[in-house]
Structures are given as structure tokens and as C-alpha cells.
Coordinates of C-alpha atoms in Angstrom, one line a residue:
X9 CA 0.1 -0.4 0.0
X10 CA 0.9 3.3 -1.3
X11 CA 1.8 6.4 1.4
X12 CA -1.2 7.6 -1.3
X13 CA -3.6 4.8 0.0
X14 CA -2.8 4.8 3.9
X15 CA -5.9 5.9 5.3
X16 CA -6.4 9.1 7.5
X17 CA -5.7 9.6 10.7
X18 CA -8.9 9.7 13.0
X19 CA -9.2 12.6 14.1
X20 CA -11.6 13.5 17.2
X21 CA -14.0 16.3 16.8
X22 CA -16.0 18.1 19.6
X23 CA -19.2 18.7 20.0
X24 CA -20.9 21.4 18.5
X25 CA -21.2 24.6 20.8
X26 CA -24.8 23.9 20.4
X27 CA -24.8 20.0 21.1
X28 CA -23.1 21.3 24.8
X29 CA -25.4 24.7 25.3
X30 CA -28.4 21.5 25.0
X31 CA -26.7 19.4 27.3
X32 CA -26.0 22.1 30.3
X33 CA -30.2 23.7 29.7
X34 CA -30.9 19.7 30.4
X35 CA -29.1 19.8 33.1
X36 CA -29.1 22.8 35.1
X37 CA -31.8 24.9 33.6
X38 CA -34.6 24.3 36.3
X39 CA -32.3 24.7 39.3
X40 CA -31.2 27.3 37.5
X41 CA -35.0 28.6 37.6
X42 CA -35.4 28.0 40.7
X43 CA -32.5 30.3 41.5
X44 CA -32.9 32.5 40.0
X45 CA -36.9 32.7 40.8
X46 CA -35.4 32.8 44.5
X47 CA -33.0 35.4 44.2
X48 CA -35.3 37.6 42.5
X49 CA -38.3 37.4 44.7
X50 CA -35.5 38.6 47.7
X51 CA -34.6 41.2 45.8
X52 CA -38.0 42.8 45.7
X53 CA -39.7 41.6 48.4
X54 CA -37.7 41.7 52.4
X55 CA -40.2 39.4 53.9
X56 CA -39.1 36.9 51.8
X57 CA -34.9 37.0 52.4
X58 CA -36.8 36.0 56.2
X59 CA -35.8 32.5 58.0
X60 CA -39.3 31.6 58.7
X61 CA -40.6 33.0 55.7
X62 CA -38.4 30.1 53.9
X63 CA -40.0 27.1 56.7
X64 CA -42.7 28.2 55.4
X65 CA -42.6 27.5 52.5
X66 CA -41.5 24.4 52.8
X67 CA -44.2 24.0 55.2
X68 CA -46.5 24.3 52.5
X69 CA -45.5 22.0 50.6
X70 CA -45.2 19.9 52.3
X71 CA -48.2 17.8 51.5
X72 CA -47.5 18.2 48.2
X73 CA -44.6 17.0 48.5
X74 CA -46.1 13.6 49.6
X75 CA -48.0 13.6 47.4
X76 CA -46.5 13.8 44.3
X77 CA -44.0 11.5 46.3
X78 CA -46.4 9.0 45.5
X79 CA -46.9 9.6 42.4
X80 CA -42.8 9.4 41.4
X81 CA -43.8 6.0 42.7
X82 CA -46.3 5.4 40.6
X83 CA -44.7 6.8 38.1
X84 CA -41.2 4.4 38.1
X85 CA -43.4 1.5 37.5
X86 CA -45.6 3.4 34.5
X87 CA -48.2 3.7 36.0
X88 CA -49.9 6.9 37.5
X89 CA -51.7 6.9 40.8
X90 CA -54.6 9.5 40.2
X91 CA -57.1 8.8 43.9
X92 CA -53.5 10.7 45.6
X93 CA -55.6 14.1 46.5
X94 CA -58.9 11.8 47.3
X95 CA -56.5 9.1 49.7
X96 CA -55.3 12.9 51.9
X97 CA -59.2 14.0 52.2
X98 CA -60.1 10.6 53.5
X99 CA -56.9 10.9 55.2
X100 CA -58.6 14.5 57.6
X101 CA -62.1 13.0 57.4
X102 CA -60.8 9.8 59.4
X103 CA -58.7 11.5 61.6
X104 CA -61.2 13.3 62.5
X105 CA -64.2 10.7 63.2
X106 CA -61.4 9.4 65.3
X107 CA -60.6 12.0 67.8
X108 CA -63.7 13.7 68.0
X109 CA -66.8 11.8 67.2
X110 CA -64.3 8.3 68.0
X111 CA -63.3 10.6 71.6
X112 CA -59.7 8.6 70.5
X113 CA -55.9 9.7 70.9
X114 CA -54.1 10.8 68.4
X115 CA -52.3 7.9 67.7
X116 CA -54.7 5.3 67.1
X117 CA -56.2 8.1 64.8
X118 CA -53.0 8.2 63.1
X119 CA -52.3 4.5 63.1
X120 CA -56.4 3.7 61.1
X121 CA -55.4 6.6 58.4
X122 CA -52.2 4.7 57.6
X123 CA -54.4 2.2 57.6
X124 CA -56.8 3.2 55.2
X125 CA -54.2 4.3 52.8
X126 CA -52.8 1.3 52.9
X127 CA -56.5 -0.2 51.4
X128 CA -56.7 2.3 48.5
X129 CA -53.9 0.9 47.8
X130 CA -54.6 -2.8 47.8
X131 CA -57.7 -0.9 46.1
X132 CA -55.9 0.4 43.5
X133 CA -53.9 -3.0 43.3
X134 CA -55.9 -4.8 42.2
X135 CA -57.7 -3.2 39.7
X136 CA -54.9 -3.2 37.7
X137 CA -53.0 -5.9 38.8
X138 CA -55.7 -8.7 39.6
X139 CA -58.4 -7.0 36.5
X140 CA -55.3 -4.9 34.2
X141 CA -57.8 -1.7 34.5
X142 CA -55.8 1.2 33.3
X143 CA -53.6 2.8 35.8
X144 CA -54.9 5.9 35.4
X145 CA -58.5 4.9 34.4
X146 CA -58.2 2.5 37.8
X147 CA -57.1 5.6 39.9
X148 CA -59.3 7.8 38.4
X149 CA -62.4 5.3 39.5
X150 CA -61.3 4.9 43.2
X151 CA -60.9 8.1 43.2
X152 CA -64.7 9.5 42.8
X153 CA -65.5 5.4 45.3
X154 CA -62.7 7.4 48.1
X155 CA -64.1 10.8 47.8
X156 CA -67.9 9.3 48.3
X157 CA -66.7 7.6 51.0
X158 CA -65.2 10.6 52.3
X159 CA -68.5 12.0 52.8
X160 CA -69.9 8.6 54.1
X161 CA -67.7 8.3 56.6
X162 CA -68.2 12.4 58.3
X163 CA -72.3 11.8 57.1
X164 CA -71.6 15.1 54.3
X165 CA -70.8 17.3 56.9
X166 CA -67.8 19.4 57.8
X167 CA -66.7 17.4 62.1
X168 CA -65.6 19.9 64.3
X169 CA -64.5 20.3 68.5
X170 CA -68.0 21.2 70.0
X171 CA -70.2 20.7 66.4
X172 CA -73.4 19.0 67.1
X173 CA -73.7 14.9 66.0
X174 CA -76.4 14.1 64.5
X175 CA -77.8 11.8 66.7
X176 CA -78.2 15.2 69.1
X177 CA -74.9 15.0 71.3
X178 CA -72.8 16.6 71.2
X179 CA -69.2 15.9 69.8
X180 CA -67.1 15.0 72.8
X181 CA -63.6 14.5 71.1
X182 CA -61.2 17.1 69.2
X183 CA -58.3 17.4 68.1
X184 CA -55.5 16.2 70.6
X185 CA -52.5 18.5 71.6
X186 CA -50.0 16.2 70.6
X187 CA -51.5 15.3 67.1
X188 CA -52.0 18.6 66.1
X189 CA -47.1 19.0 67.3
X190 CA -47.3 17.2 63.0
X191 CA -47.2 19.6 61.7
X192 CA -47.7 23.3 64.4
X193 CA -45.1 21.9 66.7
X194 CA -41.5 22.5 65.6
X195 CA -38.1 20.9 66.6
X196 CA -35.6 22.8 67.0
X197 CA -37.2 25.9 64.9
X198 CA -38.0 23.7 62.0
X199 CA -41.7 22.1 62.0
X200 CA -42.4 19.6 61.7
X201 CA -44.1 18.7 59.1
X202 CA -41.2 20.5 57.5
X203 CA -38.8 16.9 58.8
X204 CA -41.7 15.2 57.8
X205 CA -41.1 15.0 54.4
X206 CA -37.3 16.0 54.0
X207 CA -37.3 12.1 55.9
X208 CA -40.2 10.8 53.4
X209 CA -38.0 12.4 50.4
X210 CA -34.8 11.3 51.7
X211 CA -36.3 7.5 52.2
X212 CA -38.2 7.8 49.2
X213 CA -34.7 8.6 46.9
X214 CA -33.1 5.3 49.4
X215 CA -35.8 3.5 48.2
X216 CA -36.0 3.7 45.1
X217 CA -32.5 4.9 43.4
X218 CA -29.9 2.3 45.8
X219 CA -32.5 -0.5 46.6
X220 CA -33.2 -3.3 44.4
X221 CA -36.3 -2.6 44.8
X222 CA -36.0 0.3 43.1
X223 CA -34.6 -0.5 40.3
X224 CA -36.9 -3.2 39.7
X225 CA -39.1 -0.7 39.3
X226 CA -37.3 1.9 36.7
X227 CA -37.1 -2.2 34.9
X228 CA -40.4 -2.1 34.9
X229 CA -41.3 1.1 33.4
X230 CA -38.9 0.2 30.6
X231 CA -39.8 -2.2 29.6
X232 CA -42.0 -4.6 31.6
X233 CA -42.1 -7.0 29.3
X234 CA -38.9 -7.9 29.1
X235 CA -38.9 -7.1 32.5
X236 CA -41.7 -10.3 32.7
X237 CA -39.2 -12.1 30.6
X238 CA -36.4 -11.5 33.7
X239 CA -37.9 -14.0 36.2
X240 CA -39.5 -10.1 37.9
X241 CA -42.8 -10.8 39.7
X242 CA -44.2 -7.3 38.1
X243 CA -47.2 -7.0 39.2
X244 CA -45.8 -7.8 42.9
X245 CA -44.0 -4.1 42.6
X246 CA -46.4 -2.9 40.7
X247 CA -49.5 -3.4 43.9
X248 CA -46.7 -2.2 46.0
X249 CA -46.1 1.0 44.6
X250 CA -50.1 1.6 44.5
X251 CA -49.9 0.4 48.3
X252 CA -47.1 2.9 48.7
X253 CA -48.9 5.9 47.6
X254 CA -51.3 5.2 50.0
X255 CA -49.6 5.2 52.1
X256 CA -47.8 8.0 51.6
X257 CA -50.6 10.0 50.3
X258 CA -52.2 9.1 54.0
X259 CA -49.3 11.3 56.1
X260 CA -49.7 13.7 53.6
X261 CA -53.2 13.5 54.6
X262 CA -52.5 13.9 58.3
X263 CA -50.6 16.7 57.8
X264 CA -53.4 18.3 56.6
X265 CA -55.4 17.8 59.7
X266 CA -53.3 19.4 62.0
X267 CA -53.4 22.1 60.1
X268 CA -56.4 22.6 59.5
X269 CA -57.3 21.1 63.1
X270 CA -61.1 19.4 61.9
X271 CA -62.9 17.2 59.2
X272 CA -63.5 19.6 55.8
X273 CA -64.7 17.9 53.5
X274 CA -63.8 20.0 51.2
X275 CA -60.5 18.7 52.5
X276 CA -57.6 16.5 49.8
X277 CA -60.4 18.4 45.8
X278 CA -56.7 20.3 44.9
X279 CA -53.7 18.2 46.8
X280 CA -54.4 15.9 43.3
X281 CA -53.0 18.7 40.1
X282 CA -50.2 20.5 42.4
X283 CA -49.1 16.5 42.9
X284 CA -49.3 15.4 39.9
X285 CA -47.4 18.7 38.3
X286 CA -44.3 17.9 41.3
X287 CA -43.7 15.0 40.2
X288 CA -43.9 15.6 36.9
X289 CA -41.6 18.8 37.2
X290 CA -39.5 16.3 38.9
X291 CA -38.4 15.3 36.1
X292 CA -36.4 17.8 34.6
X293 CA -34.4 18.6 37.6
X294 CA -30.8 16.7 36.5
X295 CA -31.9 16.3 32.8
X296 CA -33.0 13.1 34.6
X297 CA -36.1 12.6 32.2
X298 CA -37.1 9.9 35.1
X299 CA -39.0 10.4 37.9
X300 CA -36.8 10.8 41.5
X301 CA -37.4 11.6 44.5
X302 CA -34.9 15.2 44.4
X303 CA -36.4 16.4 41.9
X304 CA -40.5 15.8 42.9
X305 CA -38.7 17.8 46.1
X306 CA -37.0 20.1 43.6
X307 CA -40.3 20.1 42.4
X308 CA -42.2 21.3 45.0
X309 CA -40.2 23.7 46.2
X310 CA -40.1 25.5 42.6
X311 CA -43.8 25.4 43.2
X312 CA -43.2 26.8 46.4
X313 CA -41.2 30.1 45.8
X314 CA -44.0 30.9 43.3
X315 CA -46.8 30.9 45.0
X316 CA -45.6 33.0 48.2
X317 CA -43.3 34.7 46.3
X318 CA -46.8 36.2 43.9
X319 CA -48.6 36.2 47.8
X320 CA -46.4 38.3 49.1
X321 CA -46.0 40.8 46.0
X322 CA -49.7 40.8 46.2
X323 CA -50.5 39.1 43.4
X324 CA -54.4 38.5 43.5
X325 CA -54.3 34.3 43.9
X326 CA -55.9 33.7 41.4
X327 CA -53.2 33.9 38.6
X328 CA -51.1 31.9 39.9
X329 CA -52.5 28.9 39.1
X330 CA -51.1 30.5 35.2
X331 CA -48.0 30.8 36.8
X332 CA -47.5 27.1 38.3
X333 CA -48.8 25.7 35.3
X334 CA -46.8 28.2 33.2
X335 CA -44.1 26.0 34.6
X336 CA -45.0 22.6 34.9
X337 CA -45.4 23.2 30.7
X338 CA -41.6 24.1 30.7
X339 CA -40.9 21.6 32.4
X340 CA -42.4 19.5 30.2
X341 CA -40.9 20.5 28.1
X342 CA -37.4 20.4 29.7
X343 CA -38.2 16.6 29.9
X344 CA -39.5 15.8 26.6
X345 CA -38.7 17.5 24.0
X346 CA -35.3 18.8 25.0
X347 CA -33.6 15.5 26.0
X348 CA -36.0 13.9 23.2
X349 CA -33.6 16.1 21.1
X350 CA -30.5 15.2 22.7
X351 CA -31.6 11.4 22.7
X352 CA -31.6 11.8 18.9

């Protein structure tokens, strides 16, 4: 072979600048937006820089974050739990019924609420795994059933201490001081509800990212047929995901019950959209493009920053839904449109 016939030496070319920029935007754009909004509100509203305000933001989003973690677990298996808001509302009604009407201590109310969350998760699992009903349709159905049960439990009326019961007697109990500390108490200046939110976020992250069970859940969500061929009991793991979602939603309901201090029949109604929003927003964090616990937590914090910042700035409350919806759309663009372009 002559010199002229020798192949040209291999050369490597750097990735185009636009491609690098796209990768950086996908990976860090969401975090940059969160920090930029925080900096903007801190600069324009001095009250926003107060540490008490920051803790209030975390306390405010704790319920949506916990429900969002439940949605995150079901997203990991390729599903979607639309009943989390109803389960949280049922938790409020059950807690109020146990303490105010049946005069039980807070510990008993907590156990009954958690049991209700497990039953709700098992009901979803029965429909989805055993009866093969599509996830979203099944959980929409259970959402309406649970909302009805919530009203039946409280006879269609909100429960508050000292109320007159349908039989004419006065309710003998009240929300115990220990139960109310779930949201109103603090440890070392940090609200208990914030600590619950942080601890369960870490636990969800460890479970999903650092254990075999979590990796199996992601494998099922990516390709259930391949997971089944690999010997994974797909039905069992999908059922586990919905039970965990029910438990997390019931814990969020406990915080909500301690926050409002009564069995409000409308409790949990608005929580579903926030939970789904923070879970979907969280998929865009660090460009992962998949549900993850830290992403959900950061999504909840971002929505809390927006809501609190707009409120402190004096904007009408009815404008917040528009802003939150826009943030969700942008996050979904980061998660799906841009990341798909990077993979293509």
C-alpha cells in the first residue's frame, strides 16, 4: 500500500457548541430557574429573605410533596396514581372522626389513617394488577369512590370539636395536642411537617435509587415485558408501588388534618393537581427524564417559591394557577422535547 493509499488518521471533533448548550440547559436549567426566582423574590421583597418565610414555604409544600412522592413511585412503574388527593382527604375525615366523634387518642387515629392508605393502595392494585384496568382509569375510578367514602365517613358534613352530631349529642372529643404537633409543632425551630417531608424524601430516594426494589420498579416502567421475561414478578412490584403511594398520601393527609384542625369535607380536593405537577416537574431535574424523589422535592419547592413570592408581591391568588401551569409546561419541555432532541 502506498502512502497515498494509507487511511487518514482518525480525528475527534468536539461536540458542537449548540449541542453542549442544549445538554447544559437540560441538566441544570431547572435548578437555575429555581435559584433565579428565589433571588428575584428575595431582592424585590425583603420579607421573602426571612428564614421564617423559607420554613413556611417548606411547610406549605410538604403535603403536595408527599403526595407527589407517591405519584413518583407509581410513575416509576409506568403508571399514575390519580387518587392521592382523595386519599389525603379521606385521611383528614378519618382522623377527625376518630378523635372528635369517637374520642380516640391521636396515635389510634394515625394508625387507622395509615391502614386506610394501605387499603386504598390495595384497591388500586386489585384493579390494575388483577383486573388489568389501565392505571389512570383505575385510579380515576377509585378517586371518585374514595371521595364518596370521605363524605359518608363524616355524614356529609365537616367535623369540628363541640359540633352537634346527627343523633343530637355533642361530639365528645377533639384534636389532641400531640396530633396537632404533626404540623404545628417544631423541633429545633424546624416544623415537624418539614422534617417529615425531608425524611420521607430521603427514604424515597434511597428506596428508588439505592435498592434492588427501586431498580426493579424502574426496569418495569421502562419495559414491563422484558422485566417479566427476566423473572421479575411485575404484578407484585406494581402493587407495592400503589400501596406505597396510598401510604404517602395518607401521611400527607395527616399533616393536612393537623394543619386545618377539623374534618373539612373539601380537604384534599386541590391536592391532586399539585401532586401530579410536582412529580412531573421533578422529571426534568438534572436532565434525568425520569421520576425521582429529589426532583419531586425540588419541584414542590419551586411551586412553593412561586406561590409565596406572588402572594407576598400582592398578586391576586387566581393568577397563580396560570404561572404554575406555565412552569409545568416548561418543565415538561425540558423533560421530553429537549431531552428527546439530545438523544436523537
